[in-house]
Short mmCIF file of C-alpha atoms in Angstrom, two decimals:
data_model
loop_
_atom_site.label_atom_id
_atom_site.label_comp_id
_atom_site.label_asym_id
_atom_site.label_seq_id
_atom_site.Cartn_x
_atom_site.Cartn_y
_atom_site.Cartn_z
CA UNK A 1 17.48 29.78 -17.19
CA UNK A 2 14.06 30.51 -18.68
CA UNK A 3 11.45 27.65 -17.97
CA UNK A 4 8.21 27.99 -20.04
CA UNK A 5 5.09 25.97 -18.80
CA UNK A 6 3.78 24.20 -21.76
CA UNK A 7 1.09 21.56 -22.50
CA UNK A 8 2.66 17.99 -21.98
CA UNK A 9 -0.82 15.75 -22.04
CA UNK A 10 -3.89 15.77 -22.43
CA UNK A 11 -7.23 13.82 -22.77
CA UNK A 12 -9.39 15.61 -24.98
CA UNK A 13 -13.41 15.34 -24.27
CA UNK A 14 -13.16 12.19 -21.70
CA UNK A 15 -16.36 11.61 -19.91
CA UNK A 16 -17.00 11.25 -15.91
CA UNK A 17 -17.92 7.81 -15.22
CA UNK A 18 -18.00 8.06 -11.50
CA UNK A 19 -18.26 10.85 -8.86
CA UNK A 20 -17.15 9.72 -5.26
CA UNK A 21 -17.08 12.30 -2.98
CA UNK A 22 -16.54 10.10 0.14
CA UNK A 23 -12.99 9.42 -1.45
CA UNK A 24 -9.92 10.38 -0.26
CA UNK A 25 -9.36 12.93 -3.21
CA UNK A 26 -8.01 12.60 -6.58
CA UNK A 27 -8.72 11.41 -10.21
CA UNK A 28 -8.91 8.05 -11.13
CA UNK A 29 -7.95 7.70 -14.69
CA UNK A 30 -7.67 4.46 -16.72
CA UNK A 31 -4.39 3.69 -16.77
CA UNK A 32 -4.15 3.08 -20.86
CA UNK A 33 -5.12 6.77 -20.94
CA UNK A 34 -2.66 8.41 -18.37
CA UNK A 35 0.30 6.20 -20.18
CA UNK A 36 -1.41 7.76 -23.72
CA UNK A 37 -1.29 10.84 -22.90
CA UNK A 38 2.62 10.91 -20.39
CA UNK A 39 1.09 11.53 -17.30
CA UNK A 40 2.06 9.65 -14.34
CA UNK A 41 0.04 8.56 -11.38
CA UNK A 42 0.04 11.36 -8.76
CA UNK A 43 1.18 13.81 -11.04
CA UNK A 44 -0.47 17.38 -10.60
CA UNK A 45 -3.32 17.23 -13.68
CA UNK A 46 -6.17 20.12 -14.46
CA UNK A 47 -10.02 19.93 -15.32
CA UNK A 48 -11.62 21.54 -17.13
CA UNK A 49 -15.63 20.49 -17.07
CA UNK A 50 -16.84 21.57 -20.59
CA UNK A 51 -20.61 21.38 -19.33
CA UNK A 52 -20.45 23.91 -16.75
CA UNK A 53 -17.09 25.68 -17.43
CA UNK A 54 -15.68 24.61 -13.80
CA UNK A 55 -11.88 24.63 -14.16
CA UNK A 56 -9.48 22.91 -10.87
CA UNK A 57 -6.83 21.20 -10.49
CA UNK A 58 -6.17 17.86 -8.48
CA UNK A 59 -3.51 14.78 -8.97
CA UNK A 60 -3.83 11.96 -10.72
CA UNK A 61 -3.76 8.29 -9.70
CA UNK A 62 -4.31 4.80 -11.88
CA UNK A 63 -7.65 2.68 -13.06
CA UNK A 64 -7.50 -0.36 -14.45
CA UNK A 65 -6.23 -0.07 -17.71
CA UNK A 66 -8.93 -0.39 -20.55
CA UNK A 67 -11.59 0.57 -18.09
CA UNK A 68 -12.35 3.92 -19.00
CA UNK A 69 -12.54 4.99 -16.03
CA UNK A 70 -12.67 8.98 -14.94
CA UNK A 71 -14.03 8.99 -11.24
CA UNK A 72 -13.79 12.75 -10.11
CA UNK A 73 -13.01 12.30 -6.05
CA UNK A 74 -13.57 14.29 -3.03
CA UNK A 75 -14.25 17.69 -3.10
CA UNK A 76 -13.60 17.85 -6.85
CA UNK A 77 -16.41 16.05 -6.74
CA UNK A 78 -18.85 18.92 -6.65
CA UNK A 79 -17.36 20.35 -9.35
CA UNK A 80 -18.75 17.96 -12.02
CA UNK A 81 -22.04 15.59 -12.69
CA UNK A 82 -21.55 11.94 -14.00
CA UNK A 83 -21.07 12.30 -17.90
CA UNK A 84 -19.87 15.41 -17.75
CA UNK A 85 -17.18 16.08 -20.75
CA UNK A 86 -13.68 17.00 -18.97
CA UNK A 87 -10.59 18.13 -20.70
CA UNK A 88 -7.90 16.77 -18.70
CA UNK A 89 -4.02 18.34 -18.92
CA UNK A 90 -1.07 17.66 -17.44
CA UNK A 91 2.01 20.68 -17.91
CA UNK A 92 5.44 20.67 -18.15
CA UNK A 93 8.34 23.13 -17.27
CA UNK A 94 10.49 23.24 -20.46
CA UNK A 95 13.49 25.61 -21.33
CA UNK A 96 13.35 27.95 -23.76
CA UNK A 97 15.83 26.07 -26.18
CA UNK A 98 13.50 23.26 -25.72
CA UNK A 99 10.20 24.86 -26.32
CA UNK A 100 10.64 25.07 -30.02
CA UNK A 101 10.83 21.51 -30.54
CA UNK A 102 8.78 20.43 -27.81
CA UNK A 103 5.21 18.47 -28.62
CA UNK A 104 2.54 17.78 -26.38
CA UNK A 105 0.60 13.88 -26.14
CA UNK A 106 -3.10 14.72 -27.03
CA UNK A 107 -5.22 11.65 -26.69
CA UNK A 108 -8.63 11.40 -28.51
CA UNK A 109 -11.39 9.42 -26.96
CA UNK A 110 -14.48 8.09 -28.61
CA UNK A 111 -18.04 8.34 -26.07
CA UNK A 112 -16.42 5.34 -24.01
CA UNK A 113 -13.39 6.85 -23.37
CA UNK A 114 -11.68 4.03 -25.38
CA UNK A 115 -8.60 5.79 -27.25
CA UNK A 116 -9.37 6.82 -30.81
CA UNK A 117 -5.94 8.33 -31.77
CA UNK A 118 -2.99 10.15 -30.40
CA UNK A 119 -1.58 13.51 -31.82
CA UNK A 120 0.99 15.89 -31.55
CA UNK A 121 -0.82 18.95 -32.61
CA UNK A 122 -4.01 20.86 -32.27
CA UNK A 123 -5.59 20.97 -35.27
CA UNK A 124 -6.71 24.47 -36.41
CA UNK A 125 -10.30 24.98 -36.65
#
């Protein structure tokens, strides 16, 4: 069987409230936006740092919900500056018969990271 990787979440244009790179590792994400967007705590999740185009990958774990919370942790931590825009993006392996009807969770945020709306599609620019 064929599994394509797909988009399964994401949290579009989030910004870094915290950088703590004494911390264990991780990314702490409000837990209102991980449920948004289908991502689970300690699930596998990629950043993308639209300020300085770093792009790595780290796991996710839980904030307080309603929080708004985005602390980058650890050595991640170097990799962004507090407000820094991230994309966060979670993937999924998906069969090929499943692909076509498969949609993706993309959660919009407003400058607090409070949730703004949730899509299913990119729209075209």
């Amino acid at each position: 069987m064929i599994l394509l990787s797909l988009l399964k979440g994401k949290l579009h244009r989030v910004r870094v409230t915290a950088v703590e790179l004494e911390y264990e590792g991780s990314c702490a994400i409000a837990s209102d936006l991980l449920a948004a967007a289908g991502i689970l705590p300690y699930e596998q999740i990629h950043l993308y740092d639209v300020n300085n185009g770093e792009r790595f990958s780290t796991y996710a774990i839980a904030a307080p919900a309603g929080s708004g919370v985005i602390s980058v942790n650890g050595a991640a931590a170097r990799r962004v500056a507090l407000g820094d825009i991230l994309i966060i993006a979670a993937y999924a392996q998906v069969s090929a018969d499943e692909a076509a009807d498969f949609q993706p969770r993309l959660v919009y945020v407003d400058g607090s990271n409070q949730i703004q709306r949730i899509g299913h599609q990119i729209p075209p620019s």
